[in-house]
Amino acid sequence: MAQGTAPPADAAGTGIDVVDMAFWNRPPHERLADFARLRERGAPVYFAEPRVPFVRSGKGFYALVRHADVVTASRNAKVFSSEPAATSPEPPPWLAKVFGTPMINMDDPEHARLRRIVFRAFTPKMLATIEDEVRAIAARVLDRVEKDGPGDFVAQVAAPFQLAVICAMMGIPEKARPYVLSRVDAMTEYSGVRGSLANPRTLRLLAGNLKAIVDLHRFVARLGEARRAAPREDLVSALVNANPDGERLSVAELGSFFDLLLVAGNETTRNTLTHGLKLFTDHPGQRDLLLADYDARIGGTIEELVRYVSPIMQFRRTLTRDFELGGRALKAGDKVVLFYGAANRDPEVFPDPDTFDVTRSPNPHVAFGGPGPHLCLGANLARMELKIMFRELFTRLPGLRATGDPTYLLSNFDNGITRLPFTYDR
Ligand code: HEM
């Protein structure tokens, strides 16, 4: 569709509206059934978007729900651009001016430059240096659970574990962590209700969210300046001081990278852990299979968990030129939304896609994004954390299980759980 041309309204006949938050408020299995219907239609289906105040939107998008289409769009970054934004709704241009542009919303060569610098945080060597610390954090979180007794898995286990890992990785001083946690909570509250900006409560949350981003940027800028003046053995020091090629992050770039880590790295792994507990409770046979040979099976189990859960539900791309995808002639300027959860249940690629099978192999899921320049930078960190925490949980809390239904986050982006009651044999 050229700019300004009326798009085909081909979602109309389906009775499915993935733009409406009511869709995301429905139980996950109902949403997946609708995505299966969209997949069966073959060619990508167009969805119109309403105009909302303060946000650039209204152009609509084609939903990519088949595995092959998500892979093609991820791989061809020159055609499927991450600019102006891979997130929806697109942030207004002033936001990027004030807070900087996160790498997830950039194309090469700017994206490649940033990725080269921050990649240092995620090399196997760097991950090995924090592995003992991640183990110690997991142990401390469970010491606390044993002291307080079981209650809510998100508040007691998943959230504190994940945030402590990110803070440890960045080298955030211990005494500043509660402050960072309070700002992250304020910052992510709005993401739970995105898409309904006309509502005054949402606008209040958005204001709180922006204030939290400003606070975090100030905090990280001060930390970056301190580490530039007196480097230490931590990630912030490594990022603000030059690499062997003379490249380094500016203090502003450090701020937007930190935001990205907090959002991309924090909620994803914490939601995977929480969904994992619920899945192992509902599928005790799969849990027993894992525990019968933890070391051999945990790798495959984690891949199956992220496939099945798809913690990030979507990212967006904008076409730079005309392109035929999955039988649809897309035009320069069109937008596509990559629905990872739908692609991860595509029966063309995954036999019996709705079965949770920890021995599934091969498992070419796209939960960490499709192959391409934006493939999740934190995937190996997430794998390491999940491996350590599940071992700690199953070893220290025998009979660990969810005792009720999860409370799901209302979001079209994070497949989040805000509360999950749990217990274990004491
Ligand atoms: C189960 C856990 C995780 C899932 C499911 C996940 C998912 C994703 C996905 C789907 C993308 C692709 C974005 C795109 O193609 O536009 C992505 C990118 C990214 N993720 Fe993750 N993520 C996880 C954990 C983490 C962690 C722990 C970190 C860091 C601490 C992290 C940092 C990033 C960053 C920085 C990017 C942007 C990469 C780029 O633009 O080059 N992620 N992630």
XYZ file of C-alpha atoms and ligand atoms in Angstrom:
469
model
C 0.000 0.000 0.000
C 1.565 3.328 -0.978
C 1.362 6.080 1.655
C -2.227 7.319 1.796
C -3.801 4.504 -0.235
C -6.798 2.808 1.401
C -5.734 -0.656 2.574
C -7.720 -3.836 1.949
C -9.999 -4.368 4.959
C -9.502 -8.109 4.865
C -9.680 -8.730 8.633
C -13.352 -7.775 8.486
C -14.685 -11.187 7.528
C -12.712 -13.037 10.188
C -14.439 -11.655 13.291
C -10.949 -11.422 14.805
C -9.530 -8.095 15.944
C -5.987 -8.321 17.290
C -5.907 -4.519 17.653
C -8.679 -4.499 20.249
C -7.392 -5.017 23.818
C -10.467 -7.193 24.412
C -8.746 -9.771 22.208
C -5.706 -9.796 24.538
C -7.943 -10.065 27.566
C -9.200 -13.462 26.404
C -7.701 -16.729 27.679
C -4.473 -17.673 25.840
C -5.950 -20.815 24.254
C -8.770 -18.782 22.650
C -6.289 -16.305 21.199
C -4.177 -19.146 19.833
C -7.264 -20.674 18.218
C -7.921 -17.347 16.459
C -4.317 -17.148 15.326
C -4.687 -20.682 13.928
C -7.670 -19.451 11.896
C -5.609 -16.525 10.587
C -2.766 -18.914 9.719
C -5.154 -21.114 7.762
C -6.113 -18.146 5.583
C -2.590 -18.255 4.168
C -1.709 -14.738 3.010
C -1.061 -12.152 5.757
C -4.260 -10.442 6.909
C -4.531 -6.647 7.229
C -5.742 -5.012 10.473
C -6.699 -1.344 10.672
C -5.640 0.648 13.733
C -7.633 3.421 15.385
C -6.041 6.838 15.804
C -5.025 7.513 19.409
C -3.920 10.866 20.845
C -0.169 11.647 21.039
C 0.807 8.521 19.131
C 1.711 8.020 15.462
C -0.610 5.255 14.418
C -3.634 4.571 12.329
C -1.839 3.087 9.356
C -2.653 -0.501 10.213
C -0.532 -3.564 9.596
C -0.421 -7.040 8.093
C -0.320 -9.804 10.712
C 2.452 -12.355 10.135
C 1.333 -15.544 11.838
C 3.103 -18.241 9.844
C 6.577 -19.373 10.852
C 7.960 -18.961 7.321
C 6.698 -15.361 7.065
C 8.143 -14.356 10.454
C 11.504 -15.875 9.476
C 11.521 -14.117 6.086
C 10.702 -10.711 7.611
C 13.327 -11.094 10.374
C 16.016 -12.232 7.979
C 15.499 -9.514 5.322
C 16.194 -6.478 7.476
C 16.927 -4.291 4.437
C 13.326 -4.747 3.277
C 11.668 -5.185 6.686
C 13.050 -2.184 8.562
C 13.025 -1.756 12.340
C 12.802 2.014 11.845
C 11.045 4.138 12.893
C 10.106 1.558 15.536
C 9.840 -2.165 16.111
C 7.368 -1.557 18.918
C 3.717 -0.582 18.676
C 2.395 1.987 19.002
C 5.320 3.867 17.532
C 6.802 6.264 20.065
C 6.373 9.907 19.034
C 9.560 11.427 17.509
C 10.121 13.763 20.513
C 10.541 10.735 22.783
C 13.552 9.548 20.774
C 14.959 13.094 20.848
C 14.714 13.252 24.644
C 15.613 9.680 25.576
C 17.580 8.443 22.564
C 16.667 5.593 20.226
C 17.021 2.040 21.512
C 18.931 -0.313 19.202
C 15.821 -2.416 18.699
C 14.366 0.512 16.676
C 17.441 0.978 14.470
C 18.722 -0.389 11.170
C 22.317 -0.861 10.097
C 24.804 0.759 10.097
C 23.772 2.513 13.381
C 22.341 -0.701 14.760
C 25.461 -2.712 13.883
C 27.705 -0.142 15.593
C 25.701 -0.313 18.841
C 25.448 -4.084 18.689
C 29.258 -4.360 18.352
C 29.716 -2.281 21.492
C 27.097 -3.902 23.714
C 27.863 -7.411 22.472
C 30.723 -7.387 24.981
C 28.130 -7.780 27.708
C 26.860 -11.036 26.261
C 29.911 -13.006 25.144
C 30.253 -16.517 26.606
C 33.276 -15.217 28.552
C 31.312 -12.361 30.104
C 28.395 -14.671 30.900
C 30.772 -17.138 32.568
C 32.025 -14.360 34.845
C 28.526 -13.695 36.191
C 27.374 -17.325 36.392
C 28.481 -17.752 40.024
C 26.802 -14.496 40.923
C 23.544 -15.601 39.241
C 23.721 -18.834 41.267
C 24.266 -16.834 44.470
C 21.320 -14.547 43.633
C 19.055 -17.583 43.025
C 20.136 -19.052 46.371
C 19.478 -15.766 48.212
C 16.012 -15.450 46.651
C 15.122 -18.966 47.812
C 16.617 -18.383 51.303
C 14.074 -15.619 51.584
C 11.233 -17.845 50.313
C 12.123 -20.497 52.913
C 12.075 -17.827 55.593
C 8.795 -16.184 54.533
C 6.956 -19.298 53.321
C 5.168 -19.736 49.994
C 2.741 -17.145 48.605
C 3.068 -15.446 45.220
C 5.717 -16.853 42.876
C 6.050 -13.627 40.836
C 6.648 -11.311 43.803
C 8.793 -13.735 45.795
C 10.821 -15.533 43.149
C 10.613 -14.467 39.508
C 10.690 -10.663 39.821
C 13.394 -10.227 42.492
C 15.632 -12.858 40.861
C 15.484 -11.309 37.419
C 15.998 -7.722 38.469
C 18.923 -8.649 40.728
C 20.592 -10.408 37.788
C 20.267 -7.384 35.485
C 21.510 -5.032 38.218
C 24.450 -7.343 38.954
C 25.289 -7.488 35.286
C 25.237 -3.716 34.896
C 27.196 -3.227 38.136
C 24.396 -1.259 39.856
C 25.518 -0.794 43.478
C 23.549 -2.944 45.952
C 22.180 0.033 47.882
C 20.734 1.648 44.738
C 18.821 -1.479 43.645
C 15.563 -0.852 45.566
C 15.391 2.590 43.915
C 15.958 1.066 40.473
C 13.281 -1.557 41.186
C 10.739 1.121 42.149
C 11.450 3.041 38.921
C 11.210 -0.107 36.778
C 7.855 -0.966 38.314
C 6.566 2.522 37.498
C 8.014 2.312 34.016
C 6.437 -0.997 33.087
C 2.991 -0.369 34.589
C 1.844 1.424 31.442
C 2.904 -1.388 29.132
C 0.178 -3.489 30.683
C -2.547 -1.268 29.309
C -1.002 0.024 26.121
C -3.375 0.682 23.288
C -6.023 2.466 25.335
C -4.577 5.970 25.518
C -7.951 7.655 25.381
C -8.556 6.615 28.969
C -7.539 9.089 31.779
C -6.126 6.286 33.954
C -3.842 5.292 31.095
C -2.682 8.879 30.657
C -1.838 9.041 34.383
C 0.128 5.811 34.085
C 1.886 7.149 30.997
C 2.941 10.290 32.904
C 4.287 8.104 35.730
C 6.032 5.948 33.163
C 7.761 8.947 31.542
C 8.856 10.275 34.933
C 10.326 6.856 35.767
C 12.263 6.839 32.495
C 13.656 10.319 33.268
C 14.670 9.192 36.777
C 16.390 6.081 35.458
C 18.224 8.023 32.759
C 19.525 10.498 35.351
C 20.609 7.629 37.573
C 22.388 5.780 34.757
C 23.980 8.970 33.399
C 25.513 9.646 36.824
C 26.719 6.046 37.030
C 28.159 6.229 33.484
C 30.027 9.454 34.258
C 31.427 7.977 37.459
C 32.583 4.809 35.667
C 34.116 6.799 32.831
C 36.142 8.785 35.360
C 37.079 5.725 37.431
C 36.433 2.445 35.557
C 35.722 -0.755 37.450
C 35.345 -4.408 36.401
C 31.696 -4.033 35.432
C 29.551 -3.687 32.353
C 28.822 0.040 32.607
C 32.576 0.705 32.789
C 33.130 -1.504 29.730
C 30.404 0.235 27.702
C 31.334 3.862 28.390
C 35.057 3.294 27.867
C 36.372 2.520 24.395
C 36.621 -1.017 22.982
C 39.749 -2.030 21.003
C 38.206 -0.371 17.898
C 37.822 2.889 19.776
C 34.014 2.625 19.939
C 32.066 3.392 23.074
C 28.562 4.360 24.149
C 27.769 7.981 24.841
C 26.121 8.553 28.211
C 22.780 9.132 26.389
C 23.168 5.822 24.510
C 23.914 4.110 27.811
C 20.578 5.421 29.124
C 18.511 3.976 26.297
C 20.436 0.690 26.369
C 19.732 0.400 30.074
C 16.002 0.978 29.459
C 16.060 -1.717 26.812
C 17.820 -4.176 29.113
C 15.364 -3.501 31.882
C 12.341 -3.990 29.687
C 13.657 -6.671 27.286
C 15.627 -8.564 29.873
C 13.518 -8.183 32.943
C 9.981 -9.144 32.129
C 10.768 -11.831 29.557
C 12.773 -14.161 31.759
C 10.580 -13.543 34.778
C 7.464 -14.446 32.778
C 9.146 -17.558 31.366
C 9.980 -18.746 34.890
C 6.425 -18.161 36.074
C 4.762 -19.793 33.062
C 7.261 -22.634 33.575
C 6.036 -23.308 37.104
C 2.437 -23.387 35.895
C 3.315 -25.701 32.980
C 5.286 -28.120 35.172
C 2.333 -28.189 37.585
C -0.147 -28.919 34.813
C 2.166 -31.462 33.130
C 3.793 -33.442 35.950
C 4.909 -36.108 33.461
C 7.044 -33.508 31.663
C 8.503 -32.304 34.964
C 9.393 -35.894 35.930
C 10.991 -36.446 32.549
C 13.147 -33.359 33.064
C 14.097 -34.267 36.614
C 15.022 -37.824 35.626
C 18.026 -36.362 33.749
C 18.197 -32.628 34.441
C 21.583 -31.979 32.835
C 20.711 -33.774 29.602
C 17.176 -32.375 29.272
C 17.237 -28.825 30.647
C 18.575 -27.300 27.402
C 15.737 -28.728 25.290
C 13.236 -27.979 28.051
C 14.097 -24.289 28.010
C 13.714 -24.119 24.222
C 10.317 -25.796 24.505
C 9.280 -23.477 27.334
C 10.069 -20.345 25.352
C 8.416 -21.794 22.231
C 5.273 -22.722 24.106
C 5.058 -19.480 26.103
C 6.471 -16.994 23.551
C 7.128 -14.379 26.251
C 7.338 -11.542 23.705
C 4.214 -11.682 21.593
C 5.083 -9.267 18.783
C 7.461 -6.836 17.149
C 6.836 -4.682 14.107
C 8.625 -3.880 10.847
C 8.073 -1.294 8.087
C 8.709 -2.160 4.438
C 11.353 -0.161 2.580
C 10.228 -1.473 -0.822
C 7.542 -3.601 -2.464
C 7.835 -7.264 -1.547
C 5.707 -10.357 -2.012
C 5.294 -12.248 1.253
C 3.271 -15.402 1.758
C 1.100 -14.663 -1.270
C 0.464 -11.013 -0.400
C 1.897 -8.169 -2.497
C 3.155 -5.766 0.153
C 4.106 -2.197 -0.750
C 6.840 0.154 0.458
C 5.622 1.861 3.646
C 3.376 -1.041 4.696
C 3.752 -2.343 8.223
C 3.858 -5.939 9.344
C 3.562 -7.302 12.869
C 5.445 -10.514 13.641
C 3.307 -12.598 15.993
C 5.900 -14.916 17.529
C 3.417 -16.967 19.562
C 1.396 -17.778 16.439
C 4.525 -18.694 14.426
C 5.638 -20.939 17.275
C 2.429 -22.989 16.963
C 2.627 -23.393 13.189
C 1.861 -27.064 12.421
C 3.875 -26.782 9.209
C 6.982 -26.643 11.403
C 6.014 -28.092 14.797
C 4.198 -31.454 14.821
C 1.488 -31.426 17.470
C 2.201 -27.737 18.150
C -0.090 -27.371 21.166
C 1.620 -30.177 23.082
C 4.215 -29.130 25.662
C 6.988 -31.642 25.024
C 10.352 -31.116 26.735
C 11.961 -33.639 24.370
C 10.821 -31.817 21.204
C 13.579 -31.872 18.597
C 14.206 -30.097 16.331
C 12.715 -26.956 17.794
C 13.368 -24.011 15.460
C 11.171 -21.595 17.448
C 11.262 -17.829 16.953
C 10.633 -16.841 20.582
C 13.964 -14.969 20.639
C 13.122 -13.402 17.284
C 13.693 -14.838 13.836
C 17.189 -15.193 12.381
C 18.575 -11.751 11.536
C 20.394 -8.765 12.961
C 17.986 -8.212 15.872
C 17.998 -11.785 17.179
C 17.755 -11.511 20.964
C 21.050 -10.379 22.432
C 20.151 -11.762 25.846
C 19.085 -15.275 24.753
C 22.117 -17.025 26.253
C 21.823 -15.040 29.452
C 18.143 -15.997 29.693
C 18.997 -19.672 29.077
C 21.658 -19.592 31.780
C 19.367 -17.922 34.311
C 16.498 -20.337 33.679
C 18.793 -23.339 33.943
C 20.199 -22.150 37.271
C 16.890 -21.081 38.800
C 14.918 -24.211 37.869
C 17.691 -26.407 39.300
C 17.662 -24.384 42.524
C 13.848 -24.467 42.717
C 13.480 -28.220 42.136
C 16.361 -29.051 44.485
C 15.440 -26.821 47.376
C 11.646 -26.800 47.266
C 10.419 -30.390 46.864
C 6.818 -30.685 45.753
C 6.988 -27.179 44.254
C 3.718 -26.417 42.470
C 1.282 -23.670 41.492
C -1.841 -23.772 43.612
C -4.182 -21.684 41.496
C -4.660 -19.952 38.195
C -2.255 -17.261 37.058
C -3.389 -13.641 36.868
C -2.420 -12.586 33.359
C -1.096 -9.145 32.487
C -3.396 -7.334 30.063
C -0.882 -6.642 27.310
C -0.467 -7.218 23.604
C 3.311 -7.322 23.981
C 4.411 -9.264 27.069
C 2.892 -12.665 27.677
C 2.989 -11.714 31.328
C 1.751 -13.176 34.594
C 1.382 -10.725 37.459
C 0.511 -13.271 40.149
C 0.765 -17.027 40.608
C 0.055 -18.651 43.989
C 2.448 -21.494 44.823
C 3.470 -23.878 47.551
C 5.904 -26.731 48.255
C 6.204 -29.585 50.775
C 7.464 -28.274 54.102
C 13.047 -15.639 27.574
C 13.641 -14.461 27.518
C 13.670 -13.544 26.315
C 12.879 -13.502 25.197
C 11.718 -14.423 24.850
C 13.349 -12.398 24.384
C 12.813 -12.061 23.135
C 13.384 -11.164 22.259
C 12.958 -10.944 20.896
C 11.753 -11.625 20.241
C 13.797 -10.038 20.324
C 13.799 -9.632 18.853
C 13.421 -8.220 18.531
C 13.301 -7.960 17.050
O 13.527 -8.826 16.186
O 12.915 -6.810 16.726
C 14.742 -9.644 21.355
C 15.755 -8.705 21.197
C 16.535 -8.255 22.247
N 16.625 -8.799 23.503
Fe 15.592 -10.380 24.200
N 14.392 -11.796 25.015
C 14.624 -12.459 26.198
C 15.592 -12.173 27.131
C 16.466 -11.129 27.063
C 17.420 -10.770 28.076
C 17.641 -11.530 29.396
C 18.052 -9.642 27.638
C 19.128 -8.817 28.291
C 19.442 -8.788 29.526
C 17.506 -9.310 26.338
C 17.910 -8.259 25.559
C 17.528 -8.059 24.248
C 18.044 -6.982 23.423
C 19.078 -5.937 23.848
C 17.429 -7.104 22.166
C 17.601 -6.185 20.957
C 18.617 -6.756 20.015
C 18.808 -5.898 18.783
O 17.980 -5.045 18.451
O 19.850 -6.087 18.139
N 16.557 -10.233 26.016
N 14.492 -10.363 22.506
